[in-house]
CSV table of C-alpha atoms and ligand atoms in Angstrom, one decimal:
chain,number,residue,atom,x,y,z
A,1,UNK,CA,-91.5,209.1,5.8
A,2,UNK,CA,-91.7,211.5,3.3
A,3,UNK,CA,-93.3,209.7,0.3
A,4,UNK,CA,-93.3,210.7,-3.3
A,5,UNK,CA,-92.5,207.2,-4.4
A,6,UNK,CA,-95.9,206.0,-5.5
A,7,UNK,CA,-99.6,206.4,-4.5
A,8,UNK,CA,-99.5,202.8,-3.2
A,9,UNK,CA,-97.3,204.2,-0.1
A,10,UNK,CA,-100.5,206.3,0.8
A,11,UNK,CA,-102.8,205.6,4.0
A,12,UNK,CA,-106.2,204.2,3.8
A,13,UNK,CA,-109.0,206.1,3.1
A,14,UNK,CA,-111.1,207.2,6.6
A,15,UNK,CA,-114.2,206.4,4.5
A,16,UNK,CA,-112.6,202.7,2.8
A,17,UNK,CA,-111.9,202.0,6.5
A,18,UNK,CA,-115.6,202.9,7.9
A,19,UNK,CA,-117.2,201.2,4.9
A,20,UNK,CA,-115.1,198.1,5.9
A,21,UNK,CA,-116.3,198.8,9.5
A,22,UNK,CA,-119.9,199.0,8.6
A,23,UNK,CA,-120.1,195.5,6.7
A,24,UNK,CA,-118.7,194.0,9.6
A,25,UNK,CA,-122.0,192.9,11.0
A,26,UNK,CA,-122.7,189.1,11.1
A,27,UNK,CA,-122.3,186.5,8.5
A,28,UNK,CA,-122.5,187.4,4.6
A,29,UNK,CA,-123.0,185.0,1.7
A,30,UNK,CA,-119.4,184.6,0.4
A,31,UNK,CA,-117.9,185.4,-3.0
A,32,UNK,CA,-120.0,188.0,-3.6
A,33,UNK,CA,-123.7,186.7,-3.3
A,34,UNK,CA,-123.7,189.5,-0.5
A,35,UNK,CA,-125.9,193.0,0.2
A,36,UNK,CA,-122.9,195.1,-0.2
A,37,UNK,CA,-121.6,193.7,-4.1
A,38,UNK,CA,-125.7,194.0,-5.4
A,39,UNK,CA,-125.5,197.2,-4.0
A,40,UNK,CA,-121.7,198.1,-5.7
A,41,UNK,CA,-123.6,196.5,-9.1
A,42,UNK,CA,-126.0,199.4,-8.5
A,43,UNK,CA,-123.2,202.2,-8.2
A,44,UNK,CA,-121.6,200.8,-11.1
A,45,UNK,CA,-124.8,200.8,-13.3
A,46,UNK,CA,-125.1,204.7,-12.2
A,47,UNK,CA,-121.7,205.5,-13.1
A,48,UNK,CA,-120.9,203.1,-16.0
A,49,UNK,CA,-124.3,202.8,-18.0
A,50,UNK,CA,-127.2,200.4,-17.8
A,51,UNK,CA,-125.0,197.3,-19.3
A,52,UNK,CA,-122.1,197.6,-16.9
A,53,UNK,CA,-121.1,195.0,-14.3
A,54,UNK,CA,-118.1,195.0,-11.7
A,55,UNK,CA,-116.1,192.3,-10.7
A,56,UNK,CA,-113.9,193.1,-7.7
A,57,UNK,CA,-111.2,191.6,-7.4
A,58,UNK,CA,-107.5,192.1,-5.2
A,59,UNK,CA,-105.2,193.9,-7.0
A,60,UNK,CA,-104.6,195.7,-10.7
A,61,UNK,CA,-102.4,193.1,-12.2
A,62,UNK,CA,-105.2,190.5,-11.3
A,63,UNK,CA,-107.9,192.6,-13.0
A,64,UNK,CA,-106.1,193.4,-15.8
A,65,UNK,CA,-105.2,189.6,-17.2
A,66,UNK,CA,-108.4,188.9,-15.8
A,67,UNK,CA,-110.4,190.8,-18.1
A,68,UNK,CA,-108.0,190.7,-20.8
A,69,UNK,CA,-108.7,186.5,-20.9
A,70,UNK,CA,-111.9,187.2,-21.2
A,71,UNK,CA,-111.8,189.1,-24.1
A,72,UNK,CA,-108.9,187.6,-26.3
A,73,UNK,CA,-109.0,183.9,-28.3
A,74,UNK,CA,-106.1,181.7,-27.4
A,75,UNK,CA,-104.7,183.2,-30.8
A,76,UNK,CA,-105.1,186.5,-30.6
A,77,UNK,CA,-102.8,189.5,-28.7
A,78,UNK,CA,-102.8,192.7,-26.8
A,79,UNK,CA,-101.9,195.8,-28.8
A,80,UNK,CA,-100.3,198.3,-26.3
A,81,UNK,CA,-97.9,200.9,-25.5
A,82,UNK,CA,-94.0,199.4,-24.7
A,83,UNK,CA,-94.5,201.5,-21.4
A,84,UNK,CA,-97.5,199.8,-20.2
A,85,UNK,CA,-98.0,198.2,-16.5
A,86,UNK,CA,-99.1,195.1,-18.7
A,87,UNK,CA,-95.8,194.9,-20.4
A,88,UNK,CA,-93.1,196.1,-18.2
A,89,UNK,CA,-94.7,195.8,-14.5
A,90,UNK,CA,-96.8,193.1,-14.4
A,91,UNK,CA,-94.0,189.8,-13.8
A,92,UNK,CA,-94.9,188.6,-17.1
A,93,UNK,CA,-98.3,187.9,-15.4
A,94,UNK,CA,-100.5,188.0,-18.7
A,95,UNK,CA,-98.0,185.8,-21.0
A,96,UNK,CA,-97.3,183.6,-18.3
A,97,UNK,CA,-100.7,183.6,-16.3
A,98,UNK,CA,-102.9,184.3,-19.1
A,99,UNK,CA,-100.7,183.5,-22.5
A,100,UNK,CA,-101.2,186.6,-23.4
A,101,UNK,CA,-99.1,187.8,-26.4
A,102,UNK,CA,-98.3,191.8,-26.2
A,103,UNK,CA,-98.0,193.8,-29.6
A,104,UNK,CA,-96.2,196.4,-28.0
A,105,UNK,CA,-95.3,200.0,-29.5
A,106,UNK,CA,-92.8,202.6,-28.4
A,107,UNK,CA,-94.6,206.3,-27.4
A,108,UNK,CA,-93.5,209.1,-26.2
A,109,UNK,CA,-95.4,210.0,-23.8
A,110,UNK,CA,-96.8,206.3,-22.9
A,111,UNK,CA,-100.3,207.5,-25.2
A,112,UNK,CA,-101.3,205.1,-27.7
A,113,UNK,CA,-103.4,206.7,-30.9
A,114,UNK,CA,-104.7,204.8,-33.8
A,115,UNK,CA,-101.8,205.9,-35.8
A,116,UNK,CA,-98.9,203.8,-33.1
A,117,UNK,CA,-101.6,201.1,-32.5
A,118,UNK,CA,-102.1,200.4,-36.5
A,119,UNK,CA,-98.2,200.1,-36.9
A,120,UNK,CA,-99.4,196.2,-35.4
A,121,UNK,CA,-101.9,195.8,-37.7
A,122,UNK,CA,-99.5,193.5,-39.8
A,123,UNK,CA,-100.0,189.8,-40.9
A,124,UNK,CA,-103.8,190.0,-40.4
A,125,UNK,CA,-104.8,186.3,-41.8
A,126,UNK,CA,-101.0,184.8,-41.3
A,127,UNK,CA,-101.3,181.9,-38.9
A,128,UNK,CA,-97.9,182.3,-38.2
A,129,UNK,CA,-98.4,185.5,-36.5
A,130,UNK,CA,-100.2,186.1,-33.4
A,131,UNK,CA,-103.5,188.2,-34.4
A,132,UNK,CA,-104.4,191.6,-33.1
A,133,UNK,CA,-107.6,191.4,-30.3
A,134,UNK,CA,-107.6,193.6,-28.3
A,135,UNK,CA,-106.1,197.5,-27.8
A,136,UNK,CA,-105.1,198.2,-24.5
A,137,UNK,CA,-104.6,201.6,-23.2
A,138,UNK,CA,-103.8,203.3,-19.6
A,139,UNK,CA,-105.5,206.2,-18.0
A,140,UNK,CA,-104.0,207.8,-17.0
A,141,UNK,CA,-101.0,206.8,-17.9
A,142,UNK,CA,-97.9,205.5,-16.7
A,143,UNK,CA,-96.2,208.7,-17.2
A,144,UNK,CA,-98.8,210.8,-15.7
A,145,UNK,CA,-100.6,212.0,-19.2
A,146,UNK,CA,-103.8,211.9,-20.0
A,147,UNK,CA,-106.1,210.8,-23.2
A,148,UNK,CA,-108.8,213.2,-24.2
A,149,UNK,CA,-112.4,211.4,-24.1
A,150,UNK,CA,-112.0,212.4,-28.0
A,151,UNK,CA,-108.4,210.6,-28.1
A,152,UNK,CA,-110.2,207.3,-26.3
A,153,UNK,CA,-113.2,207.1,-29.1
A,154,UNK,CA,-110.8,207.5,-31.8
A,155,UNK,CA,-108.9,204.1,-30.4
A,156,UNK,CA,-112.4,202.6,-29.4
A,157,UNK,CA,-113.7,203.1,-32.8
A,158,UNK,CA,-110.3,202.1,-34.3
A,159,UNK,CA,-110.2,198.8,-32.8
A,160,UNK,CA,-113.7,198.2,-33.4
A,161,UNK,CA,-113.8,199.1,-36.9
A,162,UNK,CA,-110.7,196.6,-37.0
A,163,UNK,CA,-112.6,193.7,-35.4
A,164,UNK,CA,-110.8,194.0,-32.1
A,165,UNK,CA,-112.2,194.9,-28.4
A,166,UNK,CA,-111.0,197.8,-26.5
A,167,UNK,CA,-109.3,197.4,-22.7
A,168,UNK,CA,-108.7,200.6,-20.8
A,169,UNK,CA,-106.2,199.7,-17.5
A,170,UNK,CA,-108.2,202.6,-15.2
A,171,UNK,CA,-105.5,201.5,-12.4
A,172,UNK,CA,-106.0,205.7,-12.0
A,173,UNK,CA,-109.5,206.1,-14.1
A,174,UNK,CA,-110.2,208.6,-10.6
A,175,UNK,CA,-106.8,210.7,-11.2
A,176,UNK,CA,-108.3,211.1,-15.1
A,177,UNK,CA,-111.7,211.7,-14.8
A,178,UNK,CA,-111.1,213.9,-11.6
A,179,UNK,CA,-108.3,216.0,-14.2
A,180,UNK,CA,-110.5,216.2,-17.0
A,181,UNK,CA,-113.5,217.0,-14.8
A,182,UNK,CA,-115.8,214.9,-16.4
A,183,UNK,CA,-118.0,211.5,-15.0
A,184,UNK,CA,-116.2,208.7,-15.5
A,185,UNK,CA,-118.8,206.8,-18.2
A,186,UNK,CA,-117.2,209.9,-20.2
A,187,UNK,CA,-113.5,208.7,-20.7
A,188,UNK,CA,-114.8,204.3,-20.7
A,189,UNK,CA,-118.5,203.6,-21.2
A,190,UNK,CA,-118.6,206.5,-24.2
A,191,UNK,CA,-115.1,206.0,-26.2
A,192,UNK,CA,-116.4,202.2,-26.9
A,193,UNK,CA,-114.6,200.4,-23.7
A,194,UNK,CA,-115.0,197.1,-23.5
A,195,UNK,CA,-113.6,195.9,-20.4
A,196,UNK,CA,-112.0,198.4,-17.9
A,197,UNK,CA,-109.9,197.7,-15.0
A,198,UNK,CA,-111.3,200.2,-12.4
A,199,UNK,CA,-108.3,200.7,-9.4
A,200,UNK,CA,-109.3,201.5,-6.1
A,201,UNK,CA,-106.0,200.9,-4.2
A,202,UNK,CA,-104.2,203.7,-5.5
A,203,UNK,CA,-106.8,205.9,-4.6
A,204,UNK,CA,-107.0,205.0,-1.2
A,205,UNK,CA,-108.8,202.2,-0.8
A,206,UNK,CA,-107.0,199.5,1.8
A,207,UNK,CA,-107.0,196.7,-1.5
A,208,UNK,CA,-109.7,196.4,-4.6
A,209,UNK,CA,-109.9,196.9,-8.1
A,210,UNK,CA,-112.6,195.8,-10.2
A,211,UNK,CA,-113.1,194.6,-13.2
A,212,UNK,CA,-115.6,196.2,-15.0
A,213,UNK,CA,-117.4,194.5,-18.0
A,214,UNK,CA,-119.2,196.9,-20.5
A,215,UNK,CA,-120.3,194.3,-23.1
A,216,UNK,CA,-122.8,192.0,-21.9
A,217,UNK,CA,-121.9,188.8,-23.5
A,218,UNK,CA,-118.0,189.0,-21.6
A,219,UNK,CA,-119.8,188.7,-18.2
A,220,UNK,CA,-120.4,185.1,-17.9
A,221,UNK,CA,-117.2,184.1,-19.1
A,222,UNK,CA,-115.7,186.9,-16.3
A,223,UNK,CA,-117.2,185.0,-13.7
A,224,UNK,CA,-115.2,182.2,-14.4
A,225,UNK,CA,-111.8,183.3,-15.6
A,226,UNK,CA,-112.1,185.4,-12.5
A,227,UNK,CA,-112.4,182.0,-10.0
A,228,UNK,CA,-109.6,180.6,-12.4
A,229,UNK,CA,-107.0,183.9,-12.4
A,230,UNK,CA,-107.1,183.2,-8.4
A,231,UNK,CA,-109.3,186.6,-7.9
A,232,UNK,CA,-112.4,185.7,-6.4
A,233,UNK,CA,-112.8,186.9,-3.2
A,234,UNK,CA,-114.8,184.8,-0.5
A,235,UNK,CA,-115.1,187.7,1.7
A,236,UNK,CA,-115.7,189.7,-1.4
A,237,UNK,CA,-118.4,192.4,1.0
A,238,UNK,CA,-115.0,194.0,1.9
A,239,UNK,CA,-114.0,194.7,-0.9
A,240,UNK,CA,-117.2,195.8,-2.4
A,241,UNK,CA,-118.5,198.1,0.8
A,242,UNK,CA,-115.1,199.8,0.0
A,243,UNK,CA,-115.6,200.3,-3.9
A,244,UNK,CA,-119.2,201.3,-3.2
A,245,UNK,CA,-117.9,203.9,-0.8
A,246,UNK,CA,-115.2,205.4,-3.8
A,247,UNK,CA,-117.9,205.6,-5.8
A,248,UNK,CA,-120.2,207.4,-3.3
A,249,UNK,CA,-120.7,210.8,-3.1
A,250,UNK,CA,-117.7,211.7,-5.1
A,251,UNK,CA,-115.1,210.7,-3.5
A,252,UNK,CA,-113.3,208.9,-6.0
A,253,UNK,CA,-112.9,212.9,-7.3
A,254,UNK,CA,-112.5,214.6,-4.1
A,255,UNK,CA,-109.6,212.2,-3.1
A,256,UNK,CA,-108.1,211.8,-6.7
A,257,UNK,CA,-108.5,215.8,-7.2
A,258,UNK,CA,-106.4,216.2,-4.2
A,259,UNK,CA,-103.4,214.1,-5.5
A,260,UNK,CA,-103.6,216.2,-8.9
A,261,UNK,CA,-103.2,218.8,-7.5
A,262,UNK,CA,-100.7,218.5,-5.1
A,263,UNK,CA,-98.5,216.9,-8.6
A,264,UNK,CA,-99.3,220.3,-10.2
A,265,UNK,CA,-98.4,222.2,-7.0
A,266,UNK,CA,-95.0,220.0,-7.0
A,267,UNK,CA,-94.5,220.5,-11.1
A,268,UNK,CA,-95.1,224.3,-10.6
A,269,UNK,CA,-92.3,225.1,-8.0
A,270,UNK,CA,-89.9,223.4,-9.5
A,271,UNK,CA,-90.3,223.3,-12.9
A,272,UNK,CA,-88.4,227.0,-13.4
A,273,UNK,CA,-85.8,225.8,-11.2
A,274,UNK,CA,-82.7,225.9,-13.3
A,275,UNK,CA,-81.2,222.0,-13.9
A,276,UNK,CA,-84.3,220.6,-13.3
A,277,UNK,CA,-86.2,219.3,-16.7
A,278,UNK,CA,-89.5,217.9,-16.3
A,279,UNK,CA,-90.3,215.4,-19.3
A,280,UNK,CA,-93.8,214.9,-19.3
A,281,UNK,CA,-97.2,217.0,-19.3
A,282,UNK,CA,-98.4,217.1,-15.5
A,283,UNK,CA,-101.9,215.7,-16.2
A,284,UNK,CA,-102.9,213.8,-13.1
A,285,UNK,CA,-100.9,212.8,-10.5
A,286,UNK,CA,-97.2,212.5,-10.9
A,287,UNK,CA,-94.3,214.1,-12.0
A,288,UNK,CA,-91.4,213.3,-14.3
A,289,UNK,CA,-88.2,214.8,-14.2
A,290,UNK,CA,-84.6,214.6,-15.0
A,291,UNK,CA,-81.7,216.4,-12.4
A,292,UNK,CA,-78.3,216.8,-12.5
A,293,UNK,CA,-76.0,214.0,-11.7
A,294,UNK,CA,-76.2,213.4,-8.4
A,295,UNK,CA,-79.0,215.6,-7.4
A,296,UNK,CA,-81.9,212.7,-6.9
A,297,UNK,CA,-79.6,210.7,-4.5
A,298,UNK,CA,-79.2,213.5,-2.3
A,299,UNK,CA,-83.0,214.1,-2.4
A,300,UNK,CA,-83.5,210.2,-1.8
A,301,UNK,CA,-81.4,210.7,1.3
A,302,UNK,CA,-84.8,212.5,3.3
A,303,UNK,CA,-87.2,211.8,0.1
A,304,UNK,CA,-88.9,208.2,-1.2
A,305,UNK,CA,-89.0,208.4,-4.7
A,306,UNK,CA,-88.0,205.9,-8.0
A,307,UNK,CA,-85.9,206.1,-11.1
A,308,UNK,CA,-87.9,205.6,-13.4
A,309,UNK,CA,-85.2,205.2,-16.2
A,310,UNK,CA,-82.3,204.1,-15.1
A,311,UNK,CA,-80.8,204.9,-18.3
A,312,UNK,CA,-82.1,208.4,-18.8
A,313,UNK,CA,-81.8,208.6,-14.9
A,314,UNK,CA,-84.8,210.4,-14.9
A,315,UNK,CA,-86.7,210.5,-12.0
A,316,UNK,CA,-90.8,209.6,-10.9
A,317,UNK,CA,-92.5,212.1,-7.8
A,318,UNK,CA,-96.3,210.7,-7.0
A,319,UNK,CA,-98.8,212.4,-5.1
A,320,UNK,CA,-101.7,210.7,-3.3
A,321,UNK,CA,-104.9,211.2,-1.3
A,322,UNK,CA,-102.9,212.1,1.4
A,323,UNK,CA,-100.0,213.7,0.0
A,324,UNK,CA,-99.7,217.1,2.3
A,325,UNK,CA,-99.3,220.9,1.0
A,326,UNK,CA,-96.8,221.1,3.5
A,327,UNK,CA,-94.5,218.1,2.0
A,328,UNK,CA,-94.8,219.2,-1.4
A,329,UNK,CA,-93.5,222.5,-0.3
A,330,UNK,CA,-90.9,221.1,1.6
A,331,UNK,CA,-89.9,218.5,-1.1
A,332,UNK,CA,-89.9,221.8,-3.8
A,333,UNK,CA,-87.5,223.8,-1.5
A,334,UNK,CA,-85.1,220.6,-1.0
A,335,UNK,CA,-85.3,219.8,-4.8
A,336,UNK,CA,-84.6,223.5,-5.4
A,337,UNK,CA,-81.4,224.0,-3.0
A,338,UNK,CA,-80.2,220.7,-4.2
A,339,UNK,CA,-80.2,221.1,-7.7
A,340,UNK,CA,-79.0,225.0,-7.0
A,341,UNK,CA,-75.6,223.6,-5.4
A,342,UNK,CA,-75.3,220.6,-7.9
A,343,UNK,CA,-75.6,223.1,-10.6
A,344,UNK,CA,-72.9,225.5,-9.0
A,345,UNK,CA,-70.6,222.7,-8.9
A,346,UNK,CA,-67.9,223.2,-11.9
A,347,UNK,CA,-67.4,220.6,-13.8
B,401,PLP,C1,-101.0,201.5,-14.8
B,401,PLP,C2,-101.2,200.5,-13.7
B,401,PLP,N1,-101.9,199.4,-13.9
B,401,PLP,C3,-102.1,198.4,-13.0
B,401,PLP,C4,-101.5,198.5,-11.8
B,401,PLP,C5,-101.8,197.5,-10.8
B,401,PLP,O1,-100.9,196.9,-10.1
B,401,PLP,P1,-101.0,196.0,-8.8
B,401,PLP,O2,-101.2,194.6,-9.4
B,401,PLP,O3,-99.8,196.2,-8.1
B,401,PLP,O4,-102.3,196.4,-8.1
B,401,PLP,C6,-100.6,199.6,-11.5
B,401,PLP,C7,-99.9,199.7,-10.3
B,401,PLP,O5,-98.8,200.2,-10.2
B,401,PLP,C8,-100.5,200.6,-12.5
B,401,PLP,O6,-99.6,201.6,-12.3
């Protein structure tokens, strides 16, 4: 299979599988009373400041209502973009799961800024409305942009200075802080983050996400919305060994590097290719596009890739750890004799 359909298609890891290898030794306290969790809570303090603390858990979707419980009152909603995971991928997971109401706005180019997120900053006081308490914000993002670290403060200090917490889904933190070349405290711990869902699956880890709390006083409740949102692990040291290992010797950047820059590789060839329109900035790792009629079925024929707009018919290309030079290069030249003949096509 030739995948640019999503970074969760992607193999394992060598190093996710080894770490899972080397914890395999005897028994282990369970849910997460075990050597290799106090030692991920070390890595985290190194990489997320002196107040942070992880809570793995399963998957993103899980992290994400799990940390965004803990921050809200039963009143109070989500302010993000319309494109977000939380709003259009997630099932319904945080209003049904977590009664979570989402303030959603429409962006271009799925990037929030205080400007979007202050067009919800309406009936503050009405008890008929549900109140603003939290801003959520992707990175990167759905579409494969990126915030600046100065973007992030300006929303961190936004929502702070507006009495709300600030959530950053990191579902791809690596892809961002590998693109932007910077550690990853930079883009969470030092725009104001409150709570960040750290992913670890899509950049090559077999499952595990954590959820990583950066105010103190959110921890204790965590532990126990955590239990209750059905993500506490028993045999959590498999999860942790693996999210140590990410966060070891860089590579969470080594591996999320690689997928930028096989997106940028992909972006380059064809993005001169006449009938084939990209439609966003290539910031991590995917590309957006939109082809002529027809064109991304052929592809799909020896490609796996999504629509991401049926409507638009425009078209998503992700790149993972493993995503090869070769492929890319082969994908470019198929893209590129496809859309030739579709545009030669009179119509
Ligand atoms: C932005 C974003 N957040 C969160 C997730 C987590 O999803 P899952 O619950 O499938 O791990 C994804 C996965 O596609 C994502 O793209």
């Amino acid at each position: 299979m030739r995948n640019f359909a999503s970074d969760n298609y992607a193999t394992a890891l060598p190093e996710a599988l080894e770490a899972i290898a080397a914890a395999n030794h005897g028994p282990a306290v369970s849910y997460g009373a075990d050597e290799w969790t106090a030692r991920l809570q070390d890595r985290v303090r190194e990489h997320f400041g002196a107040d942070a603390t992880a809570f793995p858990v399963f998957n993103g979707t899980g992290a994400n209502v799990t940390g965004l419980r803990a921050m809200l009152k039963p009143w109070q909603g989500v302010i993000c973009a319309e494109g977000a995971h939380l709003n259009v991928d997630e099932g319904a997971a945080p209003e049904v799961l977590g009664g979570i109401k989402l303030l959603t706005v429409p962006t271009p180019d799925g990037k929030l800024t205080p400007e979007l997120a202050g067009r919800r900053m309406v009936r503050i006081g009405d008890e008929h409305a549900s109140q603003p308490g939290v801003v959520s914000v992707t990175q990167s993002t759905e579409l494969g942009t990126l915030y600046t670290p100065a973007e992030l403060a300006a929303i961190g200090e936004f929502a702070h200075a507006h009495d709300m917490l600030f959530h950053i889904d990191g579902s791809r933190l690596a892809n961002a802080g590998a693109s932007l070349d910077v550690p990853l405290r930079v883009i969470t711990t030092d725009v104001g983050a409150d709570v960040v869902s750290f992913g670890g699956t899509k950049i090559g880890l077999v499952l595990g996400e954590a959820v990583i709390v950066l105010r103190p006083d959110l921890a204790d409740p965590l532990r126990y919305l955590r239990k209750q949102s059905m993500q506490l692990a028993s045999k959590m040291r498999f999860i942790s060994a693996q999210l140590d290992a990410l966060l070891s010797d860089d590579l969470w950047r080594r591996a999320a590097g690689h997928a930028n820059a096989m997106a940028r590789r992909l972006a380059e060839a064809v993005e001169n290719v006449d009938g084939v329109t990209l439609t966003q900035a290539v910031q991590a790792n995917g590309v957006f596009a939109i082809l002529p009629p027809g064109a991304a079925e052929r592809l799909q024929e020896d490609f796996h890739f999504y629509f991401w707009d049926e409507h638009t018919r425009e078209v998503r290309w992700m790149c993972a750890w493993d995503t090869r030079e070769e492929d890319v290069d082969a994908f470019a030249e198929a893209i590129a004799e496809i859309v030739g003949a579709s545009s030669m096509r009179p119509i």
